[in-house]
GROMACS .gro file of N, CA and C in nm:
model
  366
    1UNK      N    1   0.671  -1.762   0.682
    1UNK     CA    2   0.555  -1.706   0.571
    1UNK      C    3   0.497  -1.599   0.639
    2UNK      N    4   0.446  -1.518   0.553
    2UNK     CA    5   0.351  -1.394   0.591
    2UNK      C    6   0.249  -1.394   0.493
    3UNK      N    7   0.112  -1.378   0.537
    3UNK     CA    8  -0.004  -1.375   0.467
    3UNK      C    9  -0.051  -1.228   0.461
    4UNK      N   10  -0.088  -1.177   0.354
    4UNK     CA   11  -0.127  -1.026   0.346
    4UNK      C   12  -0.281  -1.040   0.278
    5UNK      N   13  -0.373  -0.987   0.331
    5UNK     CA   14  -0.505  -0.996   0.288
    5UNK      C   15  -0.550  -0.838   0.282
    6UNK      N   16  -0.594  -0.797   0.152
    6UNK     CA   17  -0.651  -0.662   0.134
    6UNK      C   18  -0.788  -0.651   0.149
    7UNK      N   19  -0.848  -0.524   0.191
    7UNK     CA   20  -0.990  -0.516   0.189
    7UNK      C   21  -1.014  -0.375   0.157
    8UNK      N   22  -1.139  -0.346   0.137
    8UNK     CA   23  -1.158  -0.185   0.126
    8UNK      C   24  -1.169  -0.142   0.003
    9UNK      N   25  -1.144  -0.199  -0.099
    9UNK     CA   26  -1.146  -0.138  -0.242
    9UNK      C   27  -1.309  -0.111  -0.258
   10UNK      N   28  -1.314  -0.036  -0.380
   10UNK     CA   29  -1.461  -0.029  -0.413
   10UNK      C   30  -1.470   0.069  -0.538
   11UNK      N   31  -1.591   0.126  -0.587
   11UNK     CA   32  -1.634   0.225  -0.694
   11UNK      C   33  -1.664   0.325  -0.604
   12UNK      N   34  -1.598   0.461  -0.652
   12UNK     CA   35  -1.642   0.579  -0.614
   12UNK      C   36  -1.643   0.705  -0.706
   13UNK      N   37  -1.685   0.794  -0.692
   13UNK     CA   38  -1.665   0.926  -0.762
   13UNK      C   39  -1.569   1.017  -0.765
   14UNK      N   40  -1.514   1.088  -0.853
   14UNK     CA   41  -1.416   1.184  -0.825
   14UNK      C   42  -1.440   1.252  -0.688
   15UNK      N   43  -1.328   1.284  -0.631
   15UNK     CA   44  -1.340   1.358  -0.510
   15UNK      C   45  -1.375   1.254  -0.390
   16UNK      N   46  -1.429   1.149  -0.398
   16UNK     CA   47  -1.426   1.073  -0.302
   16UNK      C   48  -1.344   0.999  -0.203
   17UNK      N   49  -1.373   0.914  -0.118
   17UNK     CA   50  -1.253   0.868  -0.027
   17UNK      C   51  -1.280   0.719  -0.015
   18UNK      N   52  -1.189   0.636  -0.010
   18UNK     CA   53  -1.186   0.513   0.046
   18UNK      C   54  -1.046   0.458   0.137
   19UNK      N   55  -1.098   0.357   0.236
   19UNK     CA   56  -1.003   0.317   0.327
   19UNK      C   57  -0.959   0.178   0.295
   20UNK      N   58  -0.849   0.166   0.261
   20UNK     CA   59  -0.798   0.022   0.227
   20UNK      C   60  -0.716  -0.027   0.362
   21UNK      N   61  -0.761  -0.163   0.384
   21UNK     CA   62  -0.674  -0.249   0.465
   21UNK      C   63  -0.593  -0.341   0.432
   22UNK      N   64  -0.508  -0.392   0.519
   22UNK     CA   65  -0.424  -0.492   0.474
   22UNK      C   66  -0.391  -0.554   0.615
   23UNK      N   67  -0.440  -0.716   0.637
   23UNK     CA   68  -0.414  -0.764   0.746
   23UNK      C   69  -0.311  -0.864   0.753
   24UNK      N   70  -0.204  -0.854   0.842
   24UNK     CA   71  -0.118  -0.952   0.812
   24UNK      C   72  -0.100  -1.083   0.901
   25UNK      N   73  -0.073  -1.187   0.847
   25UNK     CA   74  -0.064  -1.309   0.969
   25UNK      C   75   0.068  -1.391   0.928
   26UNK      N   76   0.094  -1.454   1.022
   26UNK     CA   77   0.196  -1.552   1.008
   26UNK      C   78   0.311  -1.496   1.085
   27UNK      N   79   0.450  -1.493   1.005
   27UNK     CA   80   0.565  -1.452   1.092
   27UNK      C   81   0.578  -1.299   1.079
   28UNK      N   82   0.478  -1.226   1.141
   28UNK     CA   83   0.499  -1.094   1.134
   28UNK      C   84   0.605  -1.005   1.145
   29UNK      N   85   0.714  -1.072   1.220
   29UNK     CA   86   0.828  -1.017   1.269
   29UNK      C   87   0.932  -1.037   1.163
   30UNK      N   88   0.897  -1.104   1.061
   30UNK     CA   89   0.999  -1.122   0.948
   30UNK      C   90   1.014  -0.984   0.851
   31UNK      N   91   0.951  -0.874   0.875
   31UNK     CA   92   0.947  -0.771   0.809
   31UNK      C   93   0.937  -0.647   0.884
   32UNK      N   94   1.001  -0.524   0.834
   32UNK     CA   95   0.990  -0.399   0.916
   32UNK      C   96   0.910  -0.284   0.829
   33UNK      N   97   0.884  -0.301   0.691
   33UNK     CA   98   0.834  -0.211   0.586
   33UNK      C   99   0.726  -0.275   0.558
   34UNK      N  100   0.614  -0.225   0.525
   34UNK     CA  101   0.479  -0.261   0.441
   34UNK      C  102   0.449  -0.113   0.358
   35UNK      N  103   0.390  -0.172   0.264
   35UNK     CA  104   0.372  -0.051   0.168
   35UNK      C  105   0.257  -0.078   0.088
   36UNK      N  106   0.205  -0.014  -0.012
   36UNK     CA  107   0.098   0.009  -0.102
   36UNK      C  108   0.159   0.005  -0.239
   37UNK      N  109   0.119  -0.073  -0.343
   37UNK     CA  110   0.170  -0.068  -0.480
   37UNK      C  111   0.048  -0.069  -0.562
   38UNK      N  112   0.069  -0.002  -0.684
   38UNK     CA  113  -0.030  -0.066  -0.798
   38UNK      C  114   0.046  -0.054  -0.930
   39UNK      N  115  -0.014  -0.131  -1.024
   39UNK     CA  116   0.073  -0.149  -1.142
   39UNK      C  117   0.063  -0.052  -1.249
   40UNK      N  118   0.172  -0.056  -1.298
   40UNK     CA  119   0.209   0.050  -1.425
   40UNK      C  120   0.239  -0.033  -1.530
   41UNK      N  121   0.179  -0.014  -1.641
   41UNK     CA  122   0.180  -0.064  -1.765
   41UNK      C  123   0.331  -0.075  -1.802
   42UNK      N  124   0.395  -0.205  -1.831
   42UNK     CA  125   0.527  -0.234  -1.882
   42UNK      C  126   0.651  -0.184  -1.790
   43UNK      N  127   0.579  -0.149  -1.655
   43UNK     CA  128   0.694  -0.135  -1.585
   43UNK      C  129   0.666  -0.230  -1.450
   44UNK      N  130   0.766  -0.208  -1.353
   44UNK     CA  131   0.755  -0.254  -1.206
   44UNK      C  132   0.646  -0.174  -1.133
   45UNK      N  133   0.582  -0.240  -1.055
   45UNK     CA  134   0.455  -0.205  -0.972
   45UNK      C  135   0.507  -0.060  -0.896
   46UNK      N  136   0.422   0.022  -0.909
   46UNK     CA  137   0.450   0.159  -0.827
   46UNK      C  138   0.458   0.167  -0.700
   47UNK      N  139   0.537   0.225  -0.628
   47UNK     CA  140   0.507   0.243  -0.488
   47UNK      C  141   0.444   0.356  -0.440
   48UNK      N  142   0.294   0.323  -0.413
   48UNK     CA  143   0.237   0.446  -0.368
   48UNK      C  144   0.261   0.526  -0.252
   49UNK      N  145   0.259   0.447  -0.142
   49UNK     CA  146   0.301   0.453   0.016
   49UNK      C  147   0.376   0.376   0.088
   50UNK      N  148   0.448   0.388   0.170
   50UNK     CA  149   0.545   0.290   0.225
   50UNK      C  150   0.589   0.337   0.372
   51UNK      N  151   0.555   0.253   0.473
   51UNK     CA  152   0.574   0.291   0.588
   51UNK      C  153   0.666   0.182   0.674
   52UNK      N  154   0.791   0.245   0.715
   52UNK     CA  155   0.877   0.111   0.780
   52UNK      C  156   0.871   0.158   0.944
   53UNK      N  157   0.866   0.052   1.033
   53UNK     CA  158   0.843   0.109   1.180
   53UNK      C  159   0.968   0.122   1.239
   54UNK      N  160   1.113   0.072   1.197
   54UNK     CA  161   1.234   0.115   1.249
   54UNK      C  162   1.280   0.236   1.178
   55UNK      N  163   1.292   0.324   1.228
   55UNK     CA  164   1.386   0.462   1.156
   55UNK      C  165   1.249   0.541   1.137
   56UNK      N  166   1.141   0.517   1.137
   56UNK     CA  167   1.028   0.598   1.091
   56UNK      C  168   1.047   0.647   0.945
   57UNK      N  169   1.075   0.535   0.875
   57UNK     CA  170   1.074   0.589   0.740
   57UNK      C  171   0.946   0.606   0.654
   58UNK      N  172   0.904   0.675   0.595
   58UNK     CA  173   0.786   0.678   0.506
   58UNK      C  174   0.795   0.734   0.361
   59UNK      N  175   0.711   0.717   0.282
   59UNK     CA  176   0.706   0.753   0.137
   59UNK      C  177   0.579   0.771   0.078
   60UNK      N  178   0.573   0.850   0.011
   60UNK     CA  179   0.459   0.872  -0.079
   60UNK      C  180   0.508   0.930  -0.204
   61UNK      N  181   0.428   0.860  -0.303
   61UNK     CA  182   0.456   0.889  -0.471
   61UNK      C  183   0.395   1.047  -0.480
   62UNK      N  184   0.474   1.138  -0.578
   62UNK     CA  185   0.456   1.248  -0.570
   62UNK      C  186   0.289   1.274  -0.608
   63UNK      N  187   0.238   1.177  -0.674
   63UNK     CA  188   0.071   1.173  -0.733
   63UNK      C  189  -0.006   1.179  -0.616
   64UNK      N  190   0.021   1.131  -0.510
   64UNK     CA  191  -0.072   1.089  -0.403
   64UNK      C  192  -0.036   1.167  -0.272
   65UNK      N  193   0.079   1.260  -0.269
   65UNK     CA  194   0.114   1.343  -0.145
   65UNK      C  195  -0.037   1.434  -0.126
   66UNK      N  196  -0.049   1.436   0.017
   66UNK     CA  197  -0.142   1.543   0.050
   66UNK      C  198  -0.281   1.498   0.034
   67UNK      N  199  -0.306   1.380  -0.053
   67UNK     CA  200  -0.407   1.308  -0.053
   67UNK      C  201  -0.430   1.167   0.038
   68UNK      N  202  -0.343   1.104   0.036
   68UNK     CA  203  -0.332   0.973   0.072
   68UNK      C  204  -0.240   0.967   0.212
   69UNK      N  205  -0.269   0.869   0.293
   69UNK     CA  206  -0.223   0.864   0.433
   69UNK      C  207  -0.183   0.712   0.461
   70UNK      N  208  -0.071   0.685   0.493
   70UNK     CA  209  -0.049   0.537   0.527
   70UNK      C  210  -0.021   0.534   0.652
   71UNK      N  211  -0.082   0.423   0.729
   71UNK     CA  212  -0.054   0.395   0.874
   71UNK      C  213  -0.047   0.254   0.891
   72UNK      N  214  -0.028   0.238   1.014
   72UNK     CA  215  -0.017   0.083   1.073
   72UNK      C  216  -0.057   0.060   1.205
   73UNK      N  217  -0.122  -0.030   1.226
   73UNK     CA  218  -0.146  -0.068   1.375
   73UNK      C  219  -0.092  -0.205   1.423
   74UNK      N  220   0.024  -0.174   1.481
   74UNK     CA  221   0.098  -0.303   1.522
   74UNK      C  222   0.017  -0.408   1.580
   75UNK      N  223  -0.090  -0.334   1.674
   75UNK     CA  224  -0.134  -0.431   1.749
   75UNK      C  225  -0.238  -0.561   1.667
   76UNK      N  226  -0.285  -0.476   1.592
   76UNK     CA  227  -0.374  -0.572   1.492
   76UNK      C  228  -0.307  -0.621   1.358
   77UNK      N  229  -0.175  -0.583   1.344
   77UNK     CA  230  -0.118  -0.607   1.254
   77UNK      C  231  -0.177  -0.606   1.117
   78UNK      N  232  -0.215  -0.483   1.119
   78UNK     CA  233  -0.278  -0.439   0.996
   78UNK      C  234  -0.231  -0.296   0.967
   79UNK      N  235  -0.237  -0.275   0.809
   79UNK     CA  236  -0.187  -0.135   0.754
   79UNK      C  237  -0.300  -0.086   0.661
   80UNK      N  238  -0.303   0.022   0.681
   80UNK     CA  239  -0.411   0.120   0.618
   80UNK      C  240  -0.354   0.211   0.506
   81UNK      N  241  -0.435   0.238   0.418
   81UNK     CA  242  -0.404   0.384   0.304
   81UNK      C  243  -0.543   0.428   0.310
   82UNK      N  244  -0.543   0.545   0.371
   82UNK     CA  245  -0.673   0.624   0.385
   82UNK      C  246  -0.653   0.730   0.258
   83UNK      N  247  -0.736   0.702   0.157
   83UNK     CA  248  -0.732   0.780   0.004
   83UNK      C  249  -0.831   0.889  -0.001
   84UNK      N  250  -0.829   1.001  -0.020
   84UNK     CA  251  -0.905   1.118   0.002
   84UNK      C  252  -0.865   1.176  -0.141
   85UNK      N  253  -0.988   1.251  -0.179
   85UNK     CA  254  -0.963   1.355  -0.298
   85UNK      C  255  -0.931   1.246  -0.429
   86UNK      N  256  -1.019   1.146  -0.398
   86UNK     CA  257  -0.973   1.040  -0.547
   86UNK      C  258  -0.987   1.090  -0.680
   87UNK      N  259  -0.912   1.037  -0.766
   87UNK     CA  260  -0.906   1.117  -0.909
   87UNK      C  261  -0.942   0.985  -0.991
   88UNK      N  262  -0.980   0.981  -1.123
   88UNK     CA  263  -0.973   0.879  -1.194
   88UNK      C  264  -0.873   0.810  -1.216
   89UNK      N  265  -0.750   0.887  -1.211
   89UNK     CA  266  -0.640   0.819  -1.245
   89UNK      C  267  -0.557   0.744  -1.143
   90UNK      N  268  -0.631   0.743  -1.020
   90UNK     CA  269  -0.620   0.660  -0.921
   90UNK      C  270  -0.672   0.519  -0.930
   91UNK      N  271  -0.718   0.506  -1.021
   91UNK     CA  272  -0.813   0.347  -1.066
   91UNK      C  273  -0.704   0.262  -1.081
   92UNK      N  274  -0.706   0.156  -0.996
   92UNK     CA  275  -0.600   0.036  -1.037
   92UNK      C  276  -0.613  -0.062  -0.911
   93UNK      N  277  -0.552  -0.157  -0.932
   93UNK     CA  278  -0.558  -0.259  -0.825
   93UNK      C  279  -0.468  -0.232  -0.737
   94UNK      N  280  -0.495  -0.216  -0.610
   94UNK     CA  281  -0.394  -0.190  -0.475
   94UNK      C  282  -0.339  -0.314  -0.439
   95UNK      N  283  -0.200  -0.333  -0.427
   95UNK     CA  284  -0.146  -0.450  -0.362
   95UNK      C  285  -0.078  -0.413  -0.235
   96UNK      N  286  -0.076  -0.465  -0.132
   96UNK     CA  287  -0.014  -0.460  -0.035
   96UNK      C  288   0.096  -0.558  -0.017
   97UNK      N  289   0.217  -0.500   0.041
   97UNK     CA  290   0.347  -0.585   0.044
   97UNK      C  291   0.411  -0.555   0.165
   98UNK      N  292   0.514  -0.655   0.197
   98UNK     CA  293   0.591  -0.650   0.322
   98UNK      C  294   0.717  -0.676   0.289
   99UNK      N  295   0.806  -0.613   0.355
   99UNK     CA  296   0.935  -0.645   0.321
   99UNK      C  297   1.044  -0.591   0.427
  100UNK      N  298   1.189  -0.593   0.414
  100UNK     CA  299   1.263  -0.538   0.501
  100UNK      C  300   1.379  -0.441   0.487
  101UNK      N  301   1.353  -0.367   0.338
  101UNK     CA  302   1.418  -0.292   0.288
  101UNK      C  303   1.343  -0.163   0.280
  102UNK      N  304   1.429  -0.053   0.314
  102UNK     CA  305   1.354   0.088   0.313
  102UNK      C  306   1.355   0.123   0.168
  103UNK      N  307   1.256   0.092   0.116
  103UNK     CA  308   1.261   0.133  -0.026
  103UNK      C  309   1.111   0.115  -0.062
  104UNK      N  310   1.067   0.222  -0.182
  104UNK     CA  311   0.949   0.234  -0.250
  104UNK      C  312   0.980   0.142  -0.366
  105UNK      N  313   1.061   0.058  -0.403
  105UNK     CA  314   1.083  -0.032  -0.503
  105UNK      C  315   1.031  -0.152  -0.466
  106UNK      N  316   0.943  -0.222  -0.553
  106UNK     CA  317   0.846  -0.325  -0.543
  106UNK      C  318   0.940  -0.469  -0.566
  107UNK      N  319   1.050  -0.457  -0.596
  107UNK     CA  320   1.102  -0.590  -0.618
  107UNK      C  321   1.200  -0.599  -0.500
  108UNK      N  322   1.207  -0.534  -0.406
  108UNK     CA  323   1.274  -0.543  -0.281
  108UNK      C  324   1.168  -0.600  -0.158
  109UNK      N  325   1.036  -0.607  -0.214
  109UNK     CA  326   0.932  -0.677  -0.119
  109UNK      C  327   0.897  -0.818  -0.161
  110UNK      N  328   0.914  -0.906  -0.022
  110UNK     CA  329   0.898  -1.026  -0.029
  110UNK      C  330   0.763  -1.115  -0.041
  111UNK      N  331   0.663  -1.035   0.020
  111UNK     CA  332   0.540  -1.086   0.035
  111UNK      C  333   0.434  -0.992  -0.005
  112UNK      N  334   0.346  -1.043  -0.073
  112UNK     CA  335   0.227  -0.951  -0.141
  112UNK      C  336   0.112  -1.026  -0.116
  113UNK      N  337  -0.019  -0.952  -0.105
  113UNK     CA  338  -0.133  -0.970  -0.108
  113UNK      C  339  -0.209  -0.996  -0.265
  114UNK      N  340  -0.326  -1.022  -0.255
  114UNK     CA  341  -0.388  -1.066  -0.365
  114UNK      C  342  -0.422  -0.951  -0.431
  115UNK      N  343  -0.440  -0.815  -0.384
  115UNK     CA  344  -0.480  -0.697  -0.445
  115UNK      C  345  -0.640  -0.654  -0.420
  116UNK      N  346  -0.678  -0.536  -0.425
  116UNK     CA  347  -0.797  -0.508  -0.388
  116UNK      C  348  -0.834  -0.366  -0.507
  117UNK      N  349  -0.921  -0.377  -0.593
  117UNK     CA  350  -0.969  -0.302  -0.687
  117UNK      C  351  -1.036  -0.160  -0.642
  118UNK      N  352  -0.972  -0.056  -0.692
  118UNK     CA  353  -1.033   0.075  -0.663
  118UNK      C  354  -1.058   0.119  -0.801
  119UNK      N  355  -1.180   0.183  -0.813
  119UNK     CA  356  -1.205   0.228  -0.917
  119UNK      C  357  -1.286   0.378  -0.908
  120UNK      N  358  -1.243   0.479  -0.965
  120UNK     CA  359  -1.293   0.624  -0.940
  120UNK      C  360  -1.347   0.678  -1.083
  121UNK      N  361  -1.462   0.691  -1.082
  121UNK     CA  362  -1.535   0.758  -1.186
  121UNK      C  363  -1.573   0.903  -1.197
  122UNK      N  364  -1.581   0.960  -1.323
  122UNK     CA  365  -1.581   1.105  -1.324
  122UNK      C  366  -1.711   1.137  -1.286
   0.00000   0.00000   0.00000
């Protein structure tokens, strides 16, 4: 089993920045990919950013390219999402997930955190 705990969410104004963290514990060797996802009404959670340690695979949703940066500190078993130039449409609960498939599709991910809320106001 793998446990994921997110932190770092909060409320900021448009143009502000936040850094999300996701600390993993348990059988951390059970996965090679970690990512950040957010809900989309009526659809599967949207992959915002994904990073896989094997093969150096990374993915960013078009809506966040150039503004968000995903990184991982393997020594600390922690995943980060640096969010800059935030917009009101970035408002969402952000979930950390871990899995073993090189994909931005949420259904491929086995382990999920409880989520952290990001609110961006005008």
